[in-house]
Backbone as XML, in Angstrom:
<?xml version="1.0"?>
<chain id="A" units="angstrom">
  <residue number="1" name="MET">
    <atom name="N" x="10.621" y="16.669" z="16.789"/>
    <atom name="CA" x="10.548" y="15.329" z="16.248"/>
    <atom name="C" x="11.143" y="15.324" z="14.835"/>
  </residue>
  <residue number="2" name="THR">
    <atom name="N" x="11.777" y="14.217" z="14.479"/>
    <atom name="CA" x="12.372" y="14.102" z="13.150"/>
    <atom name="C" x="11.810" y="12.886" z="12.418"/>
  </residue>
  <residue number="3" name="ALA">
    <atom name="N" x="11.691" y="13.008" z="11.125"/>
    <atom name="CA" x="11.267" y="11.893" z="10.276"/>
    <atom name="C" x="12.468" y="11.258" z="9.592"/>
  </residue>
  <residue number="4" name="GLY">
    <atom name="N" x="13.675" y="11.620" z="10.028"/>
    <atom name="CA" x="14.891" y="11.052" z="9.462"/>
    <atom name="C" x="15.415" y="11.839" z="8.276"/>
  </residue>
  <residue number="5" name="VAL">
    <atom name="N" x="16.495" y="11.334" z="7.719"/>
    <atom name="CA" x="17.112" y="11.961" z="6.550"/>
    <atom name="C" x="16.373" y="11.471" z="5.313"/>
  </residue>
  <residue number="6" name="GLN">
    <atom name="N" x="15.734" y="12.400" z="4.607"/>
    <atom name="CA" x="15.011" y="12.043" z="3.396"/>
    <atom name="C" x="15.468" y="12.862" z="2.201"/>
  </residue>
  <residue number="7" name="THR">
    <atom name="N" x="16.370" y="13.807" z="2.452"/>
    <atom name="CA" x="16.853" y="14.690" z="1.383"/>
    <atom name="C" x="18.362" y="14.832" z="1.506"/>
  </residue>
  <residue number="8" name="ILE">
    <atom name="N" x="19.044" y="14.744" z="0.379"/>
    <atom name="CA" x="20.482" y="15.001" z="0.319"/>
    <atom name="C" x="20.711" y="15.984" z="-0.818"/>
  </residue>
  <residue number="9" name="ILE">
    <atom name="N" x="21.418" y="17.073" z="-0.508"/>
    <atom name="CA" x="21.722" y="18.087" z="-1.518"/>
    <atom name="C" x="23.222" y="18.056" z="-1.811"/>
  </residue>
  <residue number="10" name="TYR">
    <atom name="N" x="23.562" y="17.985" z="-3.081"/>
    <atom name="CA" x="24.948" y="18.005" z="-3.532"/>
    <atom name="C" x="25.272" y="19.368" z="-4.128"/>
  </residue>
  <residue number="11" name="PRO">
    <atom name="N" x="26.371" y="19.995" z="-3.683"/>
    <atom name="CA" x="26.805" y="21.208" z="-4.373"/>
    <atom name="C" x="27.475" y="20.792" z="-5.685"/>
  </residue>
  <residue number="12" name="VAL">
    <atom name="N" x="27.121" y="21.454" z="-6.776"/>
    <atom name="CA" x="27.728" y="21.130" z="-8.074"/>
    <atom name="C" x="28.184" y="22.419" z="-8.749"/>
  </residue>
  <residue number="13" name="LYS">
    <atom name="N" x="29.213" y="22.307" z="-9.540"/>
    <atom name="CA" x="29.727" y="23.473" z="-10.256"/>
    <atom name="C" x="29.063" y="23.634" z="-11.612"/>
  </residue>
  <residue number="14" name="ASP">
    <atom name="N" x="28.586" y="22.525" z="-12.197"/>
    <atom name="CA" x="27.997" y="22.575" z="-13.529"/>
    <atom name="C" x="26.767" y="21.661" z="-13.574"/>
  </residue>
  <residue number="15" name="LEU">
    <atom name="N" x="25.580" y="22.259" z="-13.531"/>
    <atom name="CA" x="24.342" y="21.481" z="-13.549"/>
    <atom name="C" x="24.230" y="20.606" z="-14.789"/>
  </residue>
  <residue number="16" name="GLU">
    <atom name="N" x="24.648" y="21.127" z="-15.934"/>
    <atom name="CA" x="24.498" y="20.383" z="-17.191"/>
    <atom name="C" x="25.358" y="19.128" z="-17.210"/>
  </residue>
  <residue number="17" name="LEU">
    <atom name="N" x="26.478" y="19.129" z="-16.486"/>
    <atom name="CA" x="27.294" y="17.924" z="-16.376"/>
    <atom name="C" x="26.749" y="16.989" z="-15.306"/>
  </residue>
  <residue number="18" name="ALA">
    <atom name="N" x="26.227" y="17.558" z="-14.221"/>
    <atom name="CA" x="25.769" y="16.756" z="-13.085"/>
    <atom name="C" x="24.434" y="16.062" z="-13.354"/>
  </residue>
  <residue number="19" name="LYS">
    <atom name="N" x="23.525" y="16.718" z="-14.082"/>
    <atom name="CA" x="22.186" y="16.157" z="-14.306"/>
    <atom name="C" x="22.209" y="14.753" z="-14.914"/>
  </residue>
  <residue number="20" name="PRO">
    <atom name="N" x="22.921" y="14.532" z="-16.027"/>
    <atom name="CA" x="22.883" y="13.185" z="-16.605"/>
    <atom name="C" x="23.548" y="12.138" z="-15.709"/>
  </residue>
  <residue number="21" name="LEU">
    <atom name="N" x="24.552" y="12.538" z="-14.952"/>
    <atom name="CA" x="25.212" y="11.607" z="-14.047"/>
    <atom name="C" x="24.229" y="11.125" z="-12.976"/>
  </residue>
  <residue number="22" name="PHE">
    <atom name="N" x="23.495" y="12.048" z="-12.351"/>
    <atom name="CA" x="22.554" y="11.663" z="-11.306"/>
    <atom name="C" x="21.327" y="10.964" z="-11.881"/>
  </residue>
  <residue number="23" name="ALA">
    <atom name="N" x="20.912" y="11.322" z="-13.096"/>
    <atom name="CA" x="19.818" y="10.609" z="-13.745"/>
    <atom name="C" x="20.221" y="9.156" z="-13.991"/>
  </residue>
  <residue number="24" name="ALA">
    <atom name="N" x="21.465" y="8.938" z="-14.400"/>
    <atom name="CA" x="21.955" y="7.575" z="-14.622"/>
    <atom name="C" x="22.059" y="6.815" z="-13.303"/>
  </residue>
  <residue number="25" name="LEU">
    <atom name="N" x="22.522" y="7.467" z="-12.258"/>
    <atom name="CA" x="22.647" y="6.831" z="-10.946"/>
    <atom name="C" x="21.286" y="6.430" z="-10.393"/>
  </residue>
  <residue number="26" name="LEU">
    <atom name="N" x="20.330" y="7.353" z="-10.450"/>
    <atom name="CA" x="19.033" y="7.147" z="-9.808"/>
    <atom name="C" x="18.004" y="6.464" z="-10.706"/>
  </residue>
  <residue number="27" name="GLY">
    <atom name="N" x="18.245" y="6.477" z="-12.018"/>
    <atom name="CA" x="17.325" y="5.836" z="-12.952"/>
    <atom name="C" x="16.036" y="6.595" z="-13.165"/>
  </residue>
  <residue number="28" name="VAL">
    <atom name="N" x="16.034" y="7.905" z="-12.872"/>
    <atom name="CA" x="14.856" y="8.746" z="-13.073"/>
    <atom name="C" x="15.286" y="10.092" z="-13.633"/>
  </residue>
  <residue number="29" name="GLU">
    <atom name="N" x="14.331" y="10.783" z="-14.242"/>
    <atom name="CA" x="14.571" y="12.146" z="-14.705"/>
    <atom name="C" x="14.220" y="13.119" z="-13.567"/>
  </residue>
  <residue number="30" name="PRO">
    <atom name="N" x="14.742" y="14.338" z="-13.595"/>
    <atom name="CA" x="14.448" y="15.296" z="-12.530"/>
    <atom name="C" x="12.971" y="15.683" z="-12.477"/>
  </residue>
  <residue number="31" name="TYR">
    <atom name="N" x="12.455" y="15.885" z="-11.269"/>
    <atom name="CA" x="11.105" y="16.421" z="-11.094"/>
    <atom name="C" x="11.151" y="17.944" z="-11.081"/>
  </residue>
  <residue number="32" name="ALA">
    <atom name="N" x="12.303" y="18.500" z="-10.744"/>
    <atom name="CA" x="12.520" y="19.954" z="-10.767"/>
    <atom name="C" x="13.796" y="20.201" z="-11.547"/>
  </residue>
  <residue number="33" name="ASP">
    <atom name="N" x="13.741" y="21.117" z="-12.489"/>
    <atom name="CA" x="14.910" y="21.398" z="-13.325"/>
    <atom name="C" x="14.965" y="22.900" z="-13.579"/>
  </residue>
  <residue number="34" name="GLU">
    <atom name="N" x="15.574" y="23.598" z="-12.639"/>
    <atom name="CA" x="15.692" y="25.052" z="-12.694"/>
    <atom name="C" x="17.162" y="25.435" z="-12.673"/>
  </residue>
  <residue number="35" name="PRO">
    <atom name="N" x="17.516" y="26.645" z="-13.104"/>
    <atom name="CA" x="18.916" y="27.067" z="-13.079"/>
    <atom name="C" x="19.512" y="27.122" z="-11.660"/>
  </residue>
  <residue number="36" name="TYR">
    <atom name="N" x="18.652" y="27.198" z="-10.643"/>
    <atom name="CA" x="19.123" y="27.317" z="-9.263"/>
    <atom name="C" x="18.991" y="26.011" z="-8.474"/>
  </residue>
  <residue number="37" name="TYR">
    <atom name="N" x="18.348" y="24.973" z="-9.052"/>
    <atom name="CA" x="18.162" y="23.709" z="-8.336"/>
    <atom name="C" x="17.620" y="22.648" z="-9.284"/>
  </residue>
  <residue number="38" name="VAL">
    <atom name="N" x="18.165" y="21.447" z="-9.185"/>
    <atom name="CA" x="17.639" y="20.296" z="-9.904"/>
    <atom name="C" x="17.360" y="19.226" z="-8.863"/>
  </residue>
  <residue number="39" name="GLY">
    <atom name="N" x="16.139" y="18.683" z="-8.887"/>
    <atom name="CA" x="15.763" y="17.691" z="-7.888"/>
    <atom name="C" x="15.282" y="16.397" z="-8.505"/>
  </residue>
  <residue number="40" name="PHE">
    <atom name="N" x="15.665" y="15.301" z="-7.871"/>
    <atom name="CA" x="15.258" y="13.961" z="-8.275"/>
    <atom name="C" x="14.565" y="13.292" z="-7.093"/>
  </residue>
  <residue number="41" name="LYS">
    <atom name="N" x="13.586" y="12.447" z="-7.372"/>
    <atom name="CA" x="12.955" y="11.618" z="-6.346"/>
    <atom name="C" x="13.141" y="10.167" z="-6.758"/>
  </residue>
  <residue number="42" name="ALA">
    <atom name="N" x="13.754" y="9.386" z="-5.855"/>
    <atom name="CA" x="13.985" y="7.974" z="-6.137"/>
    <atom name="C" x="14.047" y="7.199" z="-4.827"/>
  </residue>
  <residue number="43" name="ALA">
    <atom name="N" x="13.330" y="6.097" z="-4.776"/>
    <atom name="CA" x="13.358" y="5.190" z="-3.622"/>
    <atom name="C" x="13.096" y="5.913" z="-2.303"/>
  </residue>
  <residue number="44" name="GLY">
    <atom name="N" x="12.148" y="6.852" z="-2.305"/>
    <atom name="CA" x="11.801" y="7.560" z="-1.086"/>
    <atom name="C" x="12.763" y="8.664" z="-0.691"/>
  </residue>
  <residue number="45" name="GLN">
    <atom name="N" x="13.743" y="8.920" z="-1.526"/>
    <atom name="CA" x="14.730" y="9.963" z="-1.262"/>
    <atom name="C" x="14.554" y="11.119" z="-2.227"/>
  </residue>
  <residue number="46" name="ASP">
    <atom name="N" x="14.874" y="12.302" z="-1.738"/>
    <atom name="CA" x="14.933" y="13.489" z="-2.580"/>
    <atom name="C" x="16.411" y="13.833" z="-2.704"/>
  </residue>
  <residue number="47" name="VAL">
    <atom name="N" x="16.919" y="13.829" z="-3.916"/>
    <atom name="CA" x="18.323" y="14.145" z="-4.171"/>
    <atom name="C" x="18.366" y="15.426" z="-4.982"/>
  </residue>
  <residue number="48" name="GLY">
    <atom name="N" x="19.035" y="16.449" z="-4.443"/>
    <atom name="CA" x="19.089" y="17.734" z="-5.107"/>
    <atom name="C" x="20.491" y="18.114" z="-5.531"/>
  </residue>
  <residue number="49" name="LEU">
    <atom name="N" x="20.562" y="18.932" z="-6.573"/>
    <atom name="CA" x="21.815" y="19.491" z="-7.068"/>
    <atom name="C" x="21.716" y="21.003" z="-6.945"/>
  </residue>
  <residue number="50" name="ASP">
    <atom name="N" x="22.655" y="21.604" z="-6.223"/>
    <atom name="CA" x="22.628" y="23.046" z="-5.970"/>
    <atom name="C" x="23.869" y="23.705" z="-6.575"/>
  </residue>
  <residue number="51" name="PRO">
    <atom name="N" x="23.704" y="24.461" z="-7.668"/>
    <atom name="CA" x="24.859" y="25.104" z="-8.294"/>
    <atom name="C" x="25.421" y="26.257" z="-7.462"/>
  </residue>
  <residue number="52" name="ASN">
    <atom name="N" x="24.694" y="26.671" z="-6.430"/>
    <atom name="CA" x="25.182" y="27.727" z="-5.536"/>
    <atom name="C" x="25.666" y="27.177" z="-4.204"/>
  </residue>
  <residue number="53" name="GLY">
    <atom name="N" x="25.700" y="25.866" z="-4.089"/>
    <atom name="CA" x="26.055" y="25.227" z="-2.826"/>
    <atom name="C" x="27.433" y="25.579" z="-2.310"/>
  </residue>
  <residue number="54" name="HIS">
    <atom name="N" x="28.431" y="25.570" z="-3.187"/>
    <atom name="CA" x="29.789" y="25.883" z="-2.738"/>
    <atom name="C" x="29.850" y="27.300" z="-2.175"/>
  </residue>
  <residue number="55" name="ALA">
    <atom name="N" x="29.165" y="28.235" z="-2.805"/>
    <atom name="CA" x="29.158" y="29.624" z="-2.331"/>
    <atom name="C" x="28.466" y="29.756" z="-0.978"/>
  </residue>
  <residue number="56" name="LYS">
    <atom name="N" x="27.573" y="28.793" z="-0.646"/>
    <atom name="CA" x="26.877" y="28.812" z="0.639"/>
    <atom name="C" x="27.656" y="28.074" z="1.724"/>
  </residue>
  <residue number="57" name="GLY">
    <atom name="N" x="28.840" y="27.596" z="1.409"/>
    <atom name="CA" x="29.645" y="26.903" z="2.404"/>
    <atom name="C" x="29.532" y="25.391" z="2.379"/>
  </residue>
  <residue number="58" name="MET">
    <atom name="N" x="28.821" y="24.851" z="1.393"/>
    <atom name="CA" x="28.717" y="23.391" z="1.294"/>
    <atom name="C" x="30.046" y="22.844" z="0.773"/>
  </residue>
  <residue number="59" name="THR">
    <atom name="N" x="30.625" y="21.917" z="1.514"/>
    <atom name="CA" x="31.903" y="21.329" z="1.118"/>
    <atom name="C" x="31.718" y="19.918" z="0.562"/>
  </residue>
  <residue number="60" name="GLY">
    <atom name="N" x="30.500" y="19.449" z="0.544"/>
    <atom name="CA" x="30.152" y="18.123" z="0.052"/>
    <atom name="C" x="28.659" y="17.947" z="0.208"/>
  </residue>
  <residue number="61" name="PRO">
    <atom name="N" x="28.158" y="16.726" z="-0.001"/>
    <atom name="CA" x="26.726" y="16.482" z="0.139"/>
    <atom name="C" x="26.259" y="16.822" z="1.559"/>
  </residue>
  <residue number="62" name="VAL">
    <atom name="N" x="25.054" y="17.368" z="1.653"/>
    <atom name="CA" x="24.471" y="17.721" z="2.948"/>
    <atom name="C" x="23.196" y="16.909" z="3.153"/>
  </residue>
  <residue number="63" name="PRO">
    <atom name="N" x="23.167" y="16.104" z="4.234"/>
    <atom name="CA" x="21.933" y="15.397" z="4.555"/>
    <atom name="C" x="20.962" y="16.354" z="5.239"/>
  </residue>
  <residue number="64" name="TYR">
    <atom name="N" x="19.718" y="16.311" z="4.825"/>
    <atom name="CA" x="18.682" y="17.165" z="5.424"/>
    <atom name="C" x="17.735" y="16.301" z="6.241"/>
  </residue>
  <residue number="65" name="TRP">
    <atom name="N" x="17.691" y="16.581" z="7.536"/>
    <atom name="CA" x="16.790" y="15.899" z="8.453"/>
    <atom name="C" x="15.434" y="16.574" z="8.360"/>
  </residue>
  <residue number="66" name="HIS">
    <atom name="N" x="14.397" y="15.809" z="8.126"/>
    <atom name="CA" x="13.042" y="16.339" z="8.054"/>
    <atom name="C" x="12.498" y="16.446" z="9.474"/>
  </residue>
  <residue number="67" name="VAL">
    <atom name="N" x="12.114" y="17.654" z="9.854"/>
    <atom name="CA" x="11.661" y="17.930" z="11.220"/>
    <atom name="C" x="10.293" y="18.613" z="11.193"/>
  </residue>
  <residue number="68" name="THR">
    <atom name="N" x="9.611" y="18.582" z="12.328"/>
    <atom name="CA" x="8.293" y="19.212" z="12.420"/>
    <atom name="C" x="8.378" y="20.636" z="12.944"/>
  </residue>
  <residue number="69" name="ASP">
    <atom name="N" x="9.490" y="20.994" z="13.604"/>
    <atom name="CA" x="9.676" y="22.342" z="14.147"/>
    <atom name="C" x="11.098" y="22.794" z="13.841"/>
  </residue>
  <residue number="70" name="LEU">
    <atom name="N" x="11.306" y="23.286" z="12.630"/>
    <atom name="CA" x="12.651" y="23.650" z="12.192"/>
    <atom name="C" x="13.281" y="24.699" z="13.097"/>
  </residue>
  <residue number="71" name="ARG">
    <atom name="N" x="12.577" y="25.737" z="13.403"/>
    <atom name="CA" x="13.168" y="26.807" z="14.218"/>
    <atom name="C" x="13.540" y="26.311" z="15.617"/>
  </residue>
  <residue number="72" name="GLY">
    <atom name="N" x="12.713" y="25.468" z="16.197"/>
    <atom name="CA" x="13.015" y="24.909" z="17.507"/>
    <atom name="C" x="14.217" y="23.990" z="17.469"/>
  </residue>
  <residue number="73" name="ARG">
    <atom name="N" x="14.294" y="23.143" z="16.445"/>
    <atom name="CA" x="15.419" y="22.217" z="16.308"/>
    <atom name="C" x="16.698" y="22.987" z="16.007"/>
  </residue>
  <residue number="74" name="LEU">
    <atom name="N" x="16.602" y="24.034" z="15.185"/>
    <atom name="CA" x="17.760" y="24.868" z="14.874"/>
    <atom name="C" x="18.285" y="25.539" z="16.141"/>
  </residue>
  <residue number="75" name="ALA">
    <atom name="N" x="17.394" y="26.088" z="16.954"/>
    <atom name="CA" x="17.800" y="26.728" z="18.211"/>
    <atom name="C" x="18.491" y="25.717" z="19.125"/>
  </residue>
  <residue number="76" name="ALA">
    <atom name="N" x="17.970" y="24.493" z="19.176"/>
    <atom name="CA" x="18.575" y="23.460" z="20.016"/>
    <atom name="C" x="19.983" y="23.107" z="19.532"/>
  </residue>
  <residue number="77" name="LEU">
    <atom name="N" x="20.159" y="23.005" z="18.219"/>
    <atom name="CA" x="21.485" y="22.701" z="17.666"/>
    <atom name="C" x="22.476" y="23.820" z="17.952"/>
  </residue>
  <residue number="78" name="LEU">
    <atom name="N" x="22.042" y="25.062" z="17.792"/>
    <atom name="CA" x="22.928" y="26.201" z="18.069"/>
    <atom name="C" x="23.301" y="26.249" z="19.550"/>
  </residue>
  <residue number="79" name="ALA">
    <atom name="N" x="22.351" y="25.958" z="20.418"/>
    <atom name="CA" x="22.622" y="25.937" z="21.855"/>
    <atom name="C" x="23.582" y="24.812" z="22.225"/>
  </residue>
  <residue number="80" name="ALA">
    <atom name="N" x="23.583" y="23.745" z="21.421"/>
    <atom name="CA" x="24.457" y="22.611" z="21.677"/>
    <atom name="C" x="25.841" y="22.778" z="21.056"/>
  </residue>
  <residue number="81" name="GLY">
    <atom name="N" x="26.093" y="23.918" z="20.410"/>
    <atom name="CA" x="27.429" y="24.192" z="19.892"/>
    <atom name="C" x="27.581" y="24.196" z="18.389"/>
  </residue>
  <residue number="82" name="ALA">
    <atom name="N" x="26.498" y="24.028" z="17.648"/>
    <atom name="CA" x="26.588" y="24.076" z="16.186"/>
    <atom name="C" x="26.811" y="25.518" z="15.721"/>
  </residue>
  <residue number="83" name="GLU">
    <atom name="N" x="27.401" y="25.649" z="14.548"/>
    <atom name="CA" x="27.636" y="26.963" z="13.934"/>
    <atom name="C" x="26.629" y="27.152" z="12.799"/>
  </residue>
  <residue number="84" name="LEU">
    <atom name="N" x="25.943" y="28.277" z="12.792"/>
    <atom name="CA" x="24.940" y="28.558" z="11.768"/>
    <atom name="C" x="25.596" y="28.792" z="10.414"/>
  </residue>
  <residue number="85" name="LEU">
    <atom name="N" x="25.120" y="28.065" z="9.401"/>
    <atom name="CA" x="25.555" y="28.304" z="8.025"/>
    <atom name="C" x="24.461" y="29.017" z="7.246"/>
  </residue>
  <residue number="86" name="GLN">
    <atom name="N" x="23.230" y="28.518" z="7.358"/>
    <atom name="CA" x="22.092" y="29.133" z="6.677"/>
    <atom name="C" x="20.920" y="29.163" z="7.646"/>
  </residue>
  <residue number="87" name="ASP">
    <atom name="N" x="20.459" y="30.363" z="7.960"/>
    <atom name="CA" x="19.309" y="30.505" z="8.848"/>
    <atom name="C" x="18.059" y="30.010" z="8.140"/>
  </residue>
  <residue number="88" name="ALA">
    <atom name="N" x="17.001" y="29.800" z="8.886"/>
    <atom name="CA" x="15.736" y="29.323" z="8.327"/>
    <atom name="C" x="15.330" y="30.198" z="7.146"/>
  </residue>
  <residue number="89" name="GLN">
    <atom name="N" x="15.029" y="29.536" z="6.029"/>
    <atom name="CA" x="14.665" y="30.244" z="4.803"/>
    <atom name="C" x="13.553" y="29.473" z="4.114"/>
  </residue>
  <residue number="90" name="ASP">
    <atom name="N" x="12.538" y="30.191" z="3.664"/>
    <atom name="CA" x="11.464" y="29.590" z="2.880"/>
    <atom name="C" x="11.963" y="29.470" z="1.442"/>
  </residue>
  <residue number="91" name="VAL">
    <atom name="N" x="12.042" y="28.243" z="0.939"/>
    <atom name="CA" x="12.549" y="28.024" z="-0.412"/>
    <atom name="C" x="11.415" y="27.821" z="-1.414"/>
  </residue>
  <residue number="92" name="GLY">
    <atom name="N" x="10.200" y="28.094" z="-0.982"/>
    <atom name="CA" x="9.049" y="28.023" z="-1.875"/>
    <atom name="C" x="7.943" y="27.160" z="-1.306"/>
  </residue>
  <residue number="93" name="GLY">
    <atom name="N" x="6.740" y="27.671" z="-1.377"/>
    <atom name="CA" x="5.589" y="26.914" z="-0.943"/>
    <atom name="C" x="5.528" y="26.637" z="0.546"/>
  </residue>
  <residue number="94" name="GLY">
    <atom name="N" x="6.251" y="27.412" z="1.333"/>
    <atom name="CA" x="6.256" y="27.201" z="2.776"/>
    <atom name="C" x="7.275" y="26.192" z="3.267"/>
  </residue>
  <residue number="95" name="ARG">
    <atom name="N" x="8.062" y="25.614" z="2.369"/>
    <atom name="CA" x="9.113" y="24.665" z="2.767"/>
    <atom name="C" x="10.284" y="25.465" z="3.346"/>
  </residue>
  <residue number="96" name="LEU">
    <atom name="N" x="10.652" y="25.117" z="4.576"/>
    <atom name="CA" x="11.750" y="25.798" z="5.256"/>
    <atom name="C" x="12.993" y="24.925" z="5.261"/>
  </residue>
  <residue number="97" name="VAL">
    <atom name="N" x="14.147" y="25.551" z="5.057"/>
    <atom name="CA" x="15.424" y="24.857" z="5.180"/>
    <atom name="C" x="16.379" y="25.711" z="6.003"/>
  </residue>
  <residue number="98" name="ALA">
    <atom name="N" x="17.325" y="25.053" z="6.634"/>
    <atom name="CA" x="18.397" y="25.707" z="7.382"/>
    <atom name="C" x="19.554" y="24.720" z="7.436"/>
  </residue>
  <residue number="99" name="SER">
    <atom name="N" x="20.756" y="25.214" z="7.730"/>
    <atom name="CA" x="21.883" y="24.300" z="7.878"/>
    <atom name="C" x="22.873" y="24.838" z="8.899"/>
  </residue>
  <residue number="100" name="VAL">
    <atom name="N" x="23.581" y="23.894" z="9.516"/>
    <atom name="CA" x="24.584" y="24.203" z="10.529"/>
    <atom name="C" x="25.823" y="23.347" z="10.287"/>
  </residue>
  <residue number="101" name="LYS">
    <atom name="N" x="26.876" y="23.695" z="10.989"/>
    <atom name="CA" x="28.107" y="22.915" z="10.974"/>
    <atom name="C" x="28.358" y="22.464" z="12.406"/>
  </residue>
  <residue number="102" name="ASP">
    <atom name="N" x="28.649" y="21.175" z="12.593"/>
    <atom name="CA" x="28.937" y="20.692" z="13.941"/>
    <atom name="C" x="30.398" y="21.005" z="14.288"/>
  </residue>
  <residue number="103" name="PRO">
    <atom name="N" x="30.831" y="20.781" z="15.533"/>
    <atom name="CA" x="32.199" y="21.122" z="15.924"/>
    <atom name="C" x="33.289" y="20.419" z="15.120"/>
  </residue>
  <residue number="104" name="ASP">
    <atom name="N" x="32.943" y="19.301" z="14.453"/>
    <atom name="CA" x="33.922" y="18.597" z="13.624"/>
    <atom name="C" x="33.889" y="19.041" z="12.167"/>
  </residue>
  <residue number="105" name="GLY">
    <atom name="N" x="33.042" y="20.013" z="11.846"/>
    <atom name="CA" x="32.956" y="20.522" z="10.483"/>
    <atom name="C" x="31.945" y="19.816" z="9.612"/>
  </residue>
  <residue number="106" name="ASN">
    <atom name="N" x="31.205" y="18.847" z="10.164"/>
    <atom name="CA" x="30.171" y="18.147" z="9.397"/>
    <atom name="C" x="28.971" y="19.061" z="9.187"/>
  </residue>
  <residue number="107" name="LEU">
    <atom name="N" x="28.407" y="19.021" z="7.998"/>
    <atom name="CA" x="27.245" y="19.837" z="7.693"/>
    <atom name="C" x="25.974" y="19.057" z="7.987"/>
  </residue>
  <residue number="108" name="VAL">
    <atom name="N" x="25.012" y="19.740" z="8.595"/>
    <atom name="CA" x="23.726" y="19.145" z="8.936"/>
    <atom name="C" x="22.636" y="20.079" z="8.436"/>
  </residue>
  <residue number="109" name="GLY">
    <atom name="N" x="21.738" y="19.561" z="7.620"/>
    <atom name="CA" x="20.622" y="20.347" z="7.126"/>
    <atom name="C" x="19.341" y="19.986" z="7.848"/>
  </residue>
  <residue number="110" name="LEU">
    <atom name="N" x="18.455" y="20.962" z="7.918"/>
    <atom name="CA" x="17.123" y="20.757" z="8.484"/>
    <atom name="C" x="16.105" y="21.160" z="7.418"/>
  </residue>
  <residue number="111" name="LEU">
    <atom name="N" x="15.007" y="20.427" z="7.340"/>
    <atom name="CA" x="13.968" y="20.721" z="6.365"/>
    <atom name="C" x="12.617" y="20.511" z="7.021"/>
  </residue>
  <residue number="112" name="GLN">
    <atom name="N" x="11.733" y="21.492" z="6.849"/>
    <atom name="CA" x="10.358" y="21.379" z="7.356"/>
    <atom name="C" x="9.409" y="21.628" z="6.213"/>
  </residue>
  <residue number="113" name="ASP">
    <atom name="N" x="8.591" y="20.621" z="5.922"/>
    <atom name="CA" x="7.563" y="20.788" z="4.890"/>
    <atom name="C" x="6.399" y="21.557" z="5.461"/>
  </residue>
  <residue number="114" name="PRO">
    <atom name="N" x="5.650" y="22.277" z="4.622"/>
    <atom name="CA" x="4.554" y="23.113" z="5.118"/>
    <atom name="C" x="3.462" y="22.316" z="5.830"/>
  </residue>
  <residue number="115" name="ALA">
    <atom name="N" x="3.279" y="21.054" z="5.490"/>
    <atom name="CA" x="2.251" y="20.240" z="6.122"/>
    <atom name="C" x="2.629" y="19.841" z="7.537"/>
  </residue>
  <residue number="116" name="ALA">
    <atom name="N" x="3.912" y="19.943" z="7.875"/>
    <atom name="CA" x="4.390" y="19.497" z="9.188"/>
    <atom name="C" x="4.138" y="20.529" z="10.259"/>
  </residue>
</chain>
């Protein structure tokens, strides 16, 4: 089951340049501000900036679908022809993320919160 796209991660080359731009766009300050990730929450969306995104194969913003069974959904996507970019990984506090590329090169992220 999916709760829809609630998170979008942007790969950025320079966090210090990207932070004020996204703060101006979203009208809020970051809730997370670390050298490896900056996150904003606005209008029910989580918008993240990943300075390592390009190195992970991100070619642009990645929408993250919130799911209740990340590993099951990931297996289904791979069986349907998706290419694995990032296997399931705990990014802190039990939050799992993974990403794939569809046959057209579109990036699809999956996110499972620990409560799910």
